[in-house]
Amino acid sequence: MSCRILDKQLKTSTESSVAIADAFFPSTSPWLAAFVVILLLSMFLVLAAIYKIRKNARKQIEQDIDELKRKLDEQKRRFEKENEDAEKRIENVRNELKFRKARSNAVNITLDQKCKHPNLCISDDKRRVKSSDKKETALKAMVVATEGFPDKKHYWEVEVGNQSQWELGVVSENVRNMIMNNMGISPPVNGLFSLQYSQGKYILTGREDVSDCKQCSVVGVLLDVESSELSFYSVEEMSPLGSVVLEFTGKLYPFFSPDSSGKWLGVRPVKPQTYDPLPQGEKEINK
């Protein structure tokens, strides 16, 4: 290091120098390389750790999302099952309500000895009928009831037992008169409205199979003249089997047609009753 002093007036200069050893000014620190290496390794480790954490976090998030989806799917299936069960319970309550209302219109039915097929036999109490000729083709022979109904609602029940085939319903007054005048003929299609059971299937007039309902031993029949509708019920299940729209003039008469097995098919007495209100819980469901 040097220092020079200039004197402009005297036009002289003075210079002095000072020498400092190199030991006081090293070119590099011996720890600098190690520090740089450690710093770089630390940064690499930090970046690797961050990458690992983010990768694990992403994997965990994906697992959490999959688990959440699985739980949502389970809850959805559970909800759908509960909703389906609730709808079935509501439908059952409604069916029972309709059945109870129908049963409140119960009437007495007797079979007319003067209006039956010759191959049919009527019991002494005029409530049961069976085939006396097992060779007779099933569902061809019928007996008509004494009672005819021109208006209002009327309900009756029929014990069909385990007969393999039968037919129940109503006939118009014209058809009844034709059968009475010529008891050996087959009834015409027009003026006859019925539910037929054959080969394990229920068939309504003018329709295909009603449904896959299981075989019932007691059938309820509701004749609603005012609404021109004939409805059938499974008494055991208290559920509808189907209904038929009526087109007629005059009175309508119940009729019964057993199979040719010789087993009795009979009208079951139903005590007229008033409609019993549903429990409060069922009322709320029905709303």
Short mmCIF file of C-alpha atoms in Angstrom, two decimals:
data_model
loop_
_atom_site.label_atom_id
_atom_site.label_comp_id
_atom_site.label_asym_id
_atom_site.label_seq_id
_atom_site.Cartn_x
_atom_site.Cartn_y
_atom_site.Cartn_z
CA MET A 1 0.00 0.00 0.00
CA SER A 2 1.48 3.44 -0.95
CA CYS A 3 0.55 7.07 -0.28
CA ARG A 4 1.79 10.11 -2.29
CA ILE A 5 1.46 13.79 -1.15
CA LEU A 6 1.81 16.61 -3.73
CA ASP A 7 2.72 20.22 -2.82
CA LYS A 8 1.70 22.50 -5.68
CA GLN A 9 3.37 25.60 -4.27
CA LEU A 10 6.74 24.00 -3.69
CA LYS A 11 6.19 21.66 -6.55
CA THR A 12 7.34 18.75 -4.55
CA SER A 13 5.88 15.32 -3.73
CA THR A 14 6.37 12.84 -0.93
CA GLU A 15 5.53 9.14 -1.22
CA SER A 16 5.47 6.44 1.47
CA SER A 17 4.68 2.69 1.21
CA VAL A 18 3.53 0.04 3.71
CA ALA A 19 3.78 -3.72 3.00
CA ILE A 20 1.23 -6.18 4.63
CA ALA A 21 1.83 -9.92 4.65
CA ASP A 22 -0.45 -12.26 2.60
CA ALA A 23 -1.39 -14.22 5.71
CA PHE A 24 -3.68 -11.40 6.71
CA PHE A 25 -5.66 -11.70 3.42
CA PRO A 26 -6.25 -15.39 2.46
CA SER A 27 -7.63 -15.89 -1.06
CA THR A 28 -10.30 -18.55 0.02
CA SER A 29 -11.63 -19.95 3.31
CA PRO A 30 -10.78 -23.64 3.95
CA TRP A 31 -14.40 -24.24 5.10
CA LEU A 32 -16.06 -22.60 2.10
CA ALA A 33 -16.05 -25.68 -0.15
CA ALA A 34 -17.38 -27.87 2.62
CA PHE A 35 -20.07 -25.29 3.41
CA VAL A 36 -21.16 -25.11 -0.21
CA VAL A 37 -21.34 -28.91 -0.46
CA ILE A 38 -23.31 -29.16 2.77
CA LEU A 39 -25.64 -26.39 1.60
CA LEU A 40 -26.27 -28.09 -1.72
CA LEU A 41 -26.88 -31.44 -0.03
CA SER A 42 -29.24 -29.81 2.45
CA MET A 43 -31.18 -28.14 -0.37
CA PHE A 44 -31.36 -31.47 -2.23
CA LEU A 45 -32.58 -33.25 0.88
CA VAL A 46 -35.15 -30.55 1.53
CA LEU A 47 -36.41 -30.73 -2.05
CA ALA A 48 -36.50 -34.54 -1.90
CA ALA A 49 -38.38 -34.40 1.38
CA ILE A 50 -40.86 -31.90 -0.05
CA TYR A 51 -41.36 -34.08 -3.13
CA LYS A 52 -41.86 -37.19 -0.95
CA ILE A 53 -44.28 -35.39 1.31
CA ARG A 54 -46.27 -34.06 -1.62
CA LYS A 55 -46.33 -37.50 -3.27
CA ASN A 56 -47.49 -39.20 -0.07
CA ALA A 57 -49.99 -36.44 0.54
CA ARG A 58 -51.38 -36.85 -3.00
CA LYS A 59 -51.61 -40.61 -2.52
CA GLN A 60 -53.30 -40.15 0.82
CA ILE A 61 -55.72 -37.65 -0.67
CA GLU A 62 -56.56 -40.10 -3.46
CA GLN A 63 -57.12 -42.85 -0.90
CA ASP A 64 -59.30 -40.54 1.16
CA ILE A 65 -61.30 -39.62 -1.96
CA ASP A 66 -61.77 -43.31 -2.87
CA GLU A 67 -62.87 -44.09 0.68
CA LEU A 68 -65.28 -41.18 0.65
CA LYS A 69 -66.72 -42.34 -2.69
CA ARG A 70 -67.14 -45.85 -1.31
CA LYS A 71 -68.95 -44.55 1.77
CA LEU A 72 -71.14 -42.30 -0.38
CA ASP A 73 -72.03 -45.26 -2.63
CA GLU A 74 -72.91 -47.36 0.43
CA GLN A 75 -75.06 -44.56 1.83
CA LYS A 76 -76.71 -44.11 -1.56
CA ARG A 77 -77.54 -47.83 -1.80
CA ARG A 78 -78.78 -47.82 1.78
CA PHE A 79 -80.92 -44.77 1.13
CA GLU A 80 -82.35 -46.28 -2.07
CA LYS A 81 -83.13 -49.51 -0.20
CA GLU A 82 -84.77 -47.63 2.67
CA ASN A 83 -86.70 -45.47 0.19
CA GLU A 84 -87.86 -48.56 -1.69
CA ASP A 85 -88.93 -50.24 1.55
CA ALA A 86 -90.77 -47.09 2.62
CA GLU A 87 -92.60 -46.91 -0.72
CA LYS A 88 -93.60 -50.56 -0.36
CA ARG A 89 -94.90 -49.93 3.16
CA ILE A 90 -96.85 -46.91 1.95
CA GLU A 91 -98.26 -48.93 -0.96
CA ASN A 92 -99.23 -51.74 1.43
CA VAL A 93 -100.96 -49.26 3.73
CA ARG A 94 -102.86 -47.77 0.80
CA ASN A 95 -103.86 -51.22 -0.45
CA GLU A 96 -105.05 -52.18 3.01
CA LEU A 97 -107.00 -48.95 3.26
CA LYS A 98 -108.72 -49.62 -0.09
CA PHE A 99 -109.42 -53.20 0.97
CA ARG A 100 -110.98 -52.12 4.26
CA LYS A 101 -113.16 -49.58 2.50
CA ALA A 102 -114.23 -52.20 -0.04
CA ARG A 103 -115.06 -54.70 2.70
CA SER A 104 -117.34 -52.18 4.40
CA ASN A 105 -119.76 -52.69 1.44
CA ALA A 106 -120.27 -56.41 2.15
CA VAL A 107 -123.56 -58.00 1.03
CA ASN A 108 -125.07 -61.47 1.25
CA ILE A 109 -124.89 -63.58 -1.90
CA THR A 110 -126.89 -66.74 -2.62
CA LEU A 111 -126.69 -68.97 -5.69
CA ASP A 112 -129.71 -69.32 -7.96
CA GLN A 113 -130.71 -72.94 -8.52
CA LYS A 114 -132.69 -71.86 -11.58
CA CYS A 115 -129.71 -70.19 -13.23
CA LYS A 116 -126.89 -72.72 -13.33
CA HIS A 117 -125.25 -75.14 -15.71
CA PRO A 118 -126.75 -78.67 -15.54
CA ASN A 119 -123.37 -80.16 -14.59
CA LEU A 120 -123.04 -78.00 -11.50
CA CYS A 121 -124.21 -78.94 -8.02
CA ILE A 122 -125.27 -76.32 -5.44
CA SER A 123 -125.12 -76.92 -1.68
CA ASP A 124 -128.25 -76.81 0.49
CA ASP A 125 -127.36 -73.41 1.92
CA LYS A 126 -127.01 -72.08 -1.66
CA ARG A 127 -123.55 -70.70 -0.96
CA ARG A 128 -121.28 -73.32 -2.55
CA VAL A 129 -121.01 -74.87 -5.99
CA LYS A 130 -118.99 -77.70 -7.53
CA SER A 131 -118.83 -79.66 -10.75
CA SER A 132 -120.78 -82.93 -10.77
CA ASP A 133 -119.17 -84.07 -14.01
CA LYS A 134 -115.37 -84.24 -13.98
CA LYS A 135 -115.38 -84.56 -17.76
CA GLU A 136 -116.86 -81.10 -18.12
CA THR A 137 -114.39 -78.60 -19.55
CA ALA A 138 -113.34 -76.17 -16.85
CA LEU A 139 -114.54 -72.56 -16.92
CA LYS A 140 -117.46 -73.44 -19.19
CA ALA A 141 -120.08 -74.14 -16.53
CA MET A 142 -121.26 -71.34 -14.24
CA VAL A 143 -123.94 -70.46 -11.73
CA VAL A 144 -125.40 -66.96 -11.34
CA ALA A 145 -126.41 -65.40 -8.03
CA THR A 146 -129.97 -64.57 -7.09
CA GLU A 147 -129.08 -60.98 -6.22
CA GLY A 148 -128.73 -58.35 -8.92
CA PHE A 149 -127.34 -54.86 -8.39
CA PRO A 150 -128.37 -51.80 -10.43
CA ASP A 151 -126.37 -49.21 -8.48
CA LYS A 152 -124.09 -48.43 -5.50
CA LYS A 153 -121.17 -50.54 -4.24
CA HIS A 154 -121.32 -54.22 -3.30
CA TYR A 155 -118.64 -56.55 -1.94
CA TRP A 156 -118.46 -60.31 -1.46
CA GLU A 157 -115.78 -62.93 -0.88
CA VAL A 158 -115.30 -66.30 -2.54
CA GLU A 159 -113.37 -69.27 -1.17
CA VAL A 160 -111.64 -70.79 -4.18
CA GLY A 161 -109.33 -73.01 -2.13
CA ASN A 162 -106.56 -74.69 -4.11
CA GLN A 163 -108.54 -75.22 -7.31
CA SER A 164 -106.26 -75.17 -10.34
CA GLN A 165 -108.62 -72.89 -12.29
CA TRP A 166 -111.76 -70.89 -11.71
CA GLU A 167 -113.58 -67.78 -12.89
CA LEU A 168 -115.43 -65.11 -10.88
CA GLY A 169 -117.16 -61.88 -11.80
CA VAL A 170 -120.50 -60.47 -12.89
CA VAL A 171 -122.81 -60.84 -15.89
CA SER A 172 -125.33 -58.42 -17.28
CA GLU A 173 -129.02 -59.00 -16.92
CA ASN A 174 -129.28 -60.01 -20.60
CA VAL A 175 -126.63 -62.71 -20.18
CA ARG A 176 -128.33 -63.98 -17.04
CA ASN A 177 -131.64 -64.30 -18.88
CA MET A 178 -129.92 -66.18 -21.73
CA ILE A 179 -128.36 -68.64 -19.28
CA MET A 180 -131.64 -69.11 -17.46
CA ASN A 181 -133.55 -69.78 -20.68
CA ASN A 182 -130.91 -72.16 -22.05
CA MET A 183 -128.76 -73.39 -19.17
CA GLY A 184 -126.66 -75.72 -21.30
CA ILE A 185 -125.09 -73.02 -23.47
CA SER A 186 -121.74 -71.34 -22.91
CA PRO A 187 -122.11 -67.73 -21.80
CA PRO A 188 -121.40 -65.04 -24.41
CA VAL A 189 -118.32 -62.88 -24.12
CA ASN A 190 -120.21 -59.58 -24.24
CA GLY A 191 -121.84 -58.76 -20.94
CA LEU A 192 -119.44 -60.91 -18.91
CA PHE A 193 -116.75 -59.30 -16.72
CA SER A 194 -114.45 -61.53 -14.72
CA LEU A 195 -111.16 -62.56 -13.19
CA GLN A 196 -109.96 -65.95 -14.33
CA TYR A 197 -107.28 -68.11 -12.72
CA SER A 198 -105.69 -70.75 -14.91
CA GLN A 199 -102.25 -72.35 -15.15
CA GLY A 200 -100.94 -70.22 -12.31
CA LYS A 201 -101.95 -66.91 -13.91
CA TYR A 202 -104.66 -64.33 -13.28
CA ILE A 203 -106.41 -63.02 -16.37
CA LEU A 204 -108.90 -60.15 -16.47
CA THR A 205 -111.58 -59.77 -19.10
CA GLY A 206 -110.08 -58.33 -22.27
CA ARG A 207 -106.52 -58.35 -20.92
CA GLU A 208 -103.40 -60.44 -20.78
CA ASP A 209 -101.95 -61.75 -17.55
CA VAL A 210 -102.68 -59.42 -14.64
CA SER A 211 -99.51 -59.99 -12.63
CA ASP A 212 -97.31 -62.59 -11.02
CA CYS A 213 -99.42 -62.65 -7.85
CA LYS A 214 -99.21 -65.86 -5.92
CA GLN A 215 -102.26 -68.10 -5.76
CA CYS A 216 -104.76 -67.03 -3.12
CA SER A 217 -107.46 -69.14 -1.48
CA VAL A 218 -109.99 -66.33 -0.87
CA VAL A 219 -110.87 -63.66 -3.44
CA GLY A 220 -112.70 -60.44 -2.61
CA VAL A 221 -114.92 -58.89 -5.28
CA LEU A 222 -116.01 -55.23 -5.25
CA LEU A 223 -118.70 -54.15 -7.69
CA ASP A 224 -118.78 -50.36 -8.00
CA VAL A 225 -121.73 -49.71 -10.29
CA GLU A 226 -121.49 -45.94 -9.94
CA SER A 227 -117.87 -45.94 -11.16
CA SER A 228 -118.50 -48.78 -13.66
CA GLU A 229 -115.62 -50.79 -12.20
CA LEU A 230 -115.22 -54.35 -10.95
CA SER A 231 -112.22 -54.92 -8.64
CA PHE A 232 -110.69 -58.09 -7.24
CA TYR A 233 -108.62 -58.52 -4.06
CA SER A 234 -106.47 -61.16 -2.41
CA VAL A 235 -108.10 -61.34 1.00
CA GLU A 236 -105.07 -62.92 2.69
CA GLU A 237 -102.72 -60.23 1.40
CA MET A 238 -105.33 -57.44 1.52
CA SER A 239 -104.00 -56.33 -1.84
CA PRO A 240 -105.59 -55.76 -5.29
CA LEU A 241 -105.41 -58.36 -8.04
CA GLY A 242 -106.81 -56.11 -10.74
CA SER A 243 -109.93 -54.35 -11.98
CA VAL A 244 -112.22 -54.30 -15.03
CA VAL A 245 -114.14 -51.42 -16.60
CA LEU A 246 -117.84 -52.23 -16.95
CA GLU A 247 -120.07 -51.53 -19.94
CA PHE A 248 -123.64 -52.66 -19.35
CA THR A 249 -127.32 -51.81 -19.05
CA GLY A 250 -129.70 -52.99 -16.35
CA LYS A 251 -128.56 -55.02 -13.34
CA LEU A 252 -125.32 -56.91 -12.79
CA TYR A 253 -125.34 -60.39 -11.23
CA PRO A 254 -122.39 -62.19 -9.58
CA PHE A 255 -121.42 -65.50 -11.17
CA PHE A 256 -119.16 -68.38 -10.17
CA SER A 257 -117.41 -71.01 -12.26
CA PRO A 258 -115.46 -73.81 -10.51
CA ASP A 259 -113.06 -76.26 -12.12
CA SER A 260 -113.99 -79.85 -12.95
CA SER A 261 -112.19 -81.40 -9.96
CA GLY A 262 -115.39 -81.74 -7.93
CA LYS A 263 -114.09 -79.41 -5.17
CA TRP A 264 -116.41 -76.84 -3.65
CA LEU A 265 -116.17 -73.16 -4.57
CA GLY A 266 -118.19 -71.09 -2.13
CA VAL A 267 -119.34 -67.64 -1.10
CA ARG A 268 -117.92 -66.76 2.30
CA PRO A 269 -120.19 -64.69 4.55
CA VAL A 270 -118.73 -61.27 5.28
CA LYS A 271 -120.10 -59.36 8.21
CA PRO A 272 -120.84 -55.77 7.15
CA GLN A 273 -118.51 -53.42 8.96
CA THR A 274 -117.67 -49.77 9.11
CA TYR A 275 -114.31 -48.49 8.06
CA ASP A 276 -111.76 -48.68 10.89
CA PRO A 277 -109.48 -45.63 10.89
CA LEU A 278 -105.79 -46.29 10.48
CA PRO A 279 -103.40 -45.70 13.40
CA GLN A 280 -101.95 -42.21 13.61
CA GLY A 281 -98.58 -43.32 12.23
CA GLU A 282 -100.19 -44.94 9.20
CA LYS A 283 -102.32 -41.84 8.64
CA GLU A 284 -99.18 -39.74 8.41
CA ILE A 285 -97.63 -42.23 5.97
CA ASN A 286 -100.76 -42.24 3.81
CA LYS A 287 -100.68 -38.44 3.57
#
